[in-house]
Short mmCIF file of C-alpha atoms in Angstrom, two decimals:
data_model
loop_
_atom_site.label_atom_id
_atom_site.label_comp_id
_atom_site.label_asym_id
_atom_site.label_seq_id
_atom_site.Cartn_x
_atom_site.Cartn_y
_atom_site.Cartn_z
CA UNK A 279 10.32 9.65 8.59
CA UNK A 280 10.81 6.82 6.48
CA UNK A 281 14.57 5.67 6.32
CA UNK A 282 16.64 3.95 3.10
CA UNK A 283 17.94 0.74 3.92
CA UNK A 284 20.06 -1.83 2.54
CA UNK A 285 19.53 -3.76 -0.81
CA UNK A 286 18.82 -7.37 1.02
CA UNK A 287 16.40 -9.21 -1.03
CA UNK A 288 14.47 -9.94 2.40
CA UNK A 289 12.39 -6.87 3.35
CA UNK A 290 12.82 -4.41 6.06
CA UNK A 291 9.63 -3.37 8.12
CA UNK A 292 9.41 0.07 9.21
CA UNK A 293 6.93 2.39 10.68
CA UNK A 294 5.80 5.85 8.84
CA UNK A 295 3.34 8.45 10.82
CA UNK A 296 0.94 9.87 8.62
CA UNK A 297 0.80 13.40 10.84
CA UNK A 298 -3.26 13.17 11.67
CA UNK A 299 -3.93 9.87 9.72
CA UNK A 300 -1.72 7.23 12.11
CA UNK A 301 1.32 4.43 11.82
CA UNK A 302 1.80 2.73 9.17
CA UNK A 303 4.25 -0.17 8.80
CA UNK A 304 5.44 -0.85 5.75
CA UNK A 305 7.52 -3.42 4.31
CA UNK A 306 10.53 -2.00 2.43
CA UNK A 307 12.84 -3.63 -0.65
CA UNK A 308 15.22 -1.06 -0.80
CA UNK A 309 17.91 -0.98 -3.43
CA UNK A 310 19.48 1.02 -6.22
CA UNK A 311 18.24 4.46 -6.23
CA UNK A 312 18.23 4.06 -10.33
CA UNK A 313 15.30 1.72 -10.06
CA UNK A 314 11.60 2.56 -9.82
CA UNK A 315 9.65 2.73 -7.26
CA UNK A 316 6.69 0.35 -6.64
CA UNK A 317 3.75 1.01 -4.11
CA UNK A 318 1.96 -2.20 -3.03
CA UNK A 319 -1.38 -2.50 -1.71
CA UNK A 320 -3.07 -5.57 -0.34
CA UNK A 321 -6.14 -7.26 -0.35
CA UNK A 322 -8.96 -6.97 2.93
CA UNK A 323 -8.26 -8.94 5.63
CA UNK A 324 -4.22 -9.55 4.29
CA UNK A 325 -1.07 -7.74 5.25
CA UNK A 326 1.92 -6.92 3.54
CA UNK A 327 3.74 -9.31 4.54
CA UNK A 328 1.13 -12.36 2.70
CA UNK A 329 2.89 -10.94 -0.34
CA UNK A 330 6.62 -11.14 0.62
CA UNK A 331 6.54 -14.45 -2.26
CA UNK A 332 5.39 -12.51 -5.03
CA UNK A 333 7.44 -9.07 -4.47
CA UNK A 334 10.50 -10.49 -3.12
CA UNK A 335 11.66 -11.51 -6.80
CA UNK A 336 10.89 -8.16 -8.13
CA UNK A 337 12.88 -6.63 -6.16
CA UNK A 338 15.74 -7.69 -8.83
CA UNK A 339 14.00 -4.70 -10.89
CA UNK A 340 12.44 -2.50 -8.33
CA UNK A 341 12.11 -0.43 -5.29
CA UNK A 342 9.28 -1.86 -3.32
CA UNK A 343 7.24 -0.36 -0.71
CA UNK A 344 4.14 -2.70 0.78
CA UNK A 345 1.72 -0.98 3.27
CA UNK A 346 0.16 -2.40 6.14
CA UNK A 347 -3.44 -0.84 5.47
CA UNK A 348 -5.62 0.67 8.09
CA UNK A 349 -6.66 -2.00 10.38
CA UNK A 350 -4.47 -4.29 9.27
CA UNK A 351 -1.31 -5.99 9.55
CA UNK A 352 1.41 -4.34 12.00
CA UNK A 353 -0.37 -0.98 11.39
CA UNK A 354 -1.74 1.16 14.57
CA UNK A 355 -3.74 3.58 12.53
CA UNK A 356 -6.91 4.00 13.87
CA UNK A 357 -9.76 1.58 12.24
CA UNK A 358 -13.28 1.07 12.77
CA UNK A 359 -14.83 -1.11 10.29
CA UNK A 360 -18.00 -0.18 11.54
CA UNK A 361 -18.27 2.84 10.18
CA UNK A 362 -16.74 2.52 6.47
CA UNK A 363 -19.42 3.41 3.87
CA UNK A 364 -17.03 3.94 1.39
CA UNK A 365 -12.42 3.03 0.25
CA UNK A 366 -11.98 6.78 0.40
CA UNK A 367 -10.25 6.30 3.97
CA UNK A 368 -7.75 3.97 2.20
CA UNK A 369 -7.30 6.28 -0.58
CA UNK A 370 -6.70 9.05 1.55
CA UNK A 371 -4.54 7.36 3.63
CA UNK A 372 -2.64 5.95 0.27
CA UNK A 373 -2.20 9.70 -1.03
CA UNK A 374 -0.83 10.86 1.75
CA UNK A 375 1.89 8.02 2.08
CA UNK A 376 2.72 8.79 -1.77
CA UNK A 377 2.72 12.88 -0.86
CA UNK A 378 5.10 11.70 2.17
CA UNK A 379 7.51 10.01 0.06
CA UNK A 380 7.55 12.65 -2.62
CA UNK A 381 8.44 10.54 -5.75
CA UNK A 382 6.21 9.28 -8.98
CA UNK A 383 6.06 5.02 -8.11
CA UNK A 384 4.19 2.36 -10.00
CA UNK A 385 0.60 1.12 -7.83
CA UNK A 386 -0.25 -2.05 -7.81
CA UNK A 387 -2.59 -3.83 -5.30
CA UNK A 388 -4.80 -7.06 -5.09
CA UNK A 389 -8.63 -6.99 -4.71
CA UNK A 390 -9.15 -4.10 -1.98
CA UNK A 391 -5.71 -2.93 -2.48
CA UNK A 392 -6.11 -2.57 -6.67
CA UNK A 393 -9.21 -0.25 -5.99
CA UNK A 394 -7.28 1.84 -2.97
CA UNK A 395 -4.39 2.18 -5.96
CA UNK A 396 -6.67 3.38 -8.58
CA UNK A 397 -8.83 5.89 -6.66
CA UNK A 398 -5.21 7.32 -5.62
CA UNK A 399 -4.10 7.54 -8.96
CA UNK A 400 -6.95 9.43 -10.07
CA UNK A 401 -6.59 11.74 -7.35
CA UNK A 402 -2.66 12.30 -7.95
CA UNK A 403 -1.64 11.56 -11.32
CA UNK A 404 1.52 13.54 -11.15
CA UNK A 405 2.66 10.89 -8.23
CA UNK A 406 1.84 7.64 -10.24
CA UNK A 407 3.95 6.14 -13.10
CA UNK A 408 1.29 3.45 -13.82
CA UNK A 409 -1.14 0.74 -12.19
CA UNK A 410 -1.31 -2.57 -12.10
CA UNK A 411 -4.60 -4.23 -10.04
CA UNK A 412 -5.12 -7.77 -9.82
CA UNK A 413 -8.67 -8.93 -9.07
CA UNK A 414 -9.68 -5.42 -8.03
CA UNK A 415 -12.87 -4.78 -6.28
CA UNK A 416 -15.77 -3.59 -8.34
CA UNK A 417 -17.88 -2.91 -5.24
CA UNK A 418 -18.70 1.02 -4.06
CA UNK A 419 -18.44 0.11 -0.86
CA UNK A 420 -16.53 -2.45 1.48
CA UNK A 421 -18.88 -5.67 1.45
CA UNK A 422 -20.06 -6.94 4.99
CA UNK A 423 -19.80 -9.88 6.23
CA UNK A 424 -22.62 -11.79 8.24
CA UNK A 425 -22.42 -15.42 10.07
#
């Protein structure tokens, strides 16, 4: 269960099971219970924690809660790259991390992470405030990547 913590402008990390989805760490900038919540997704091939420069300051106006996706970062969810075809695994996994914490928050996410926030939205309105992508990826399916 994911815990409250303190209102340091340095985030916490902690890890959330996703009962039949996986762990999940995600970096937490906790503070007054009067400010909104934001839900931050990151690009393919980041973390969480490549975006600690950019959401560290607004944590002076909000609640902010940065994912480790699948496969990435600190997470231990299950990934196989392999054998994505589509983002709905992200989405999924992104809806049920918004069902688990059970309160409307803003989603915002760069490239990979925009596109994981708006197929979420559209799949539970009553759970988003509002969106912000940056650079988000136009592409139905995750590229691949030869050398």
């Amino acid at each position: 269960m994911l815990q409250r913590v303190s209102e340091h402008r340095e985030p916490v990390r902690q890890t959330i099971d996703l009962p039949g989805l996986g762990e999940f760490s995600v970096l937490c900038w906790d503070g007054d219970a009067g400010k909104p919540l934001l839900v931050f997704c990151h690009a393919t091939g980041f973390n969480a924690g490549t975006y600690r420069e950019i959401l560290g300051p607004l944590a002076e106006d909000f609640r902010i809660m940065a994912i480790d996706q699948r496969g990435h970062g600190l997470s231990a969810a299950p990934a196989d790259p392999d054998a994505l075809d589509t983002w709905d695994r992200f989405r999924d996994d992104l809806v049920a991390f918004l069902r688990q914490i059970g309160e409307p928050a803003y989603l915002s996410g760069h490239s990979m992470g925009g596109r994981v926030a708006m197929l979420a939205a559209a799949q539970v309105p009553d759970l988003v405030r509002g969106l912000v992508m940056v650079e988000p990826a136009t592409s139905r399916v995750p590229f691949e990547l030869k050398f």
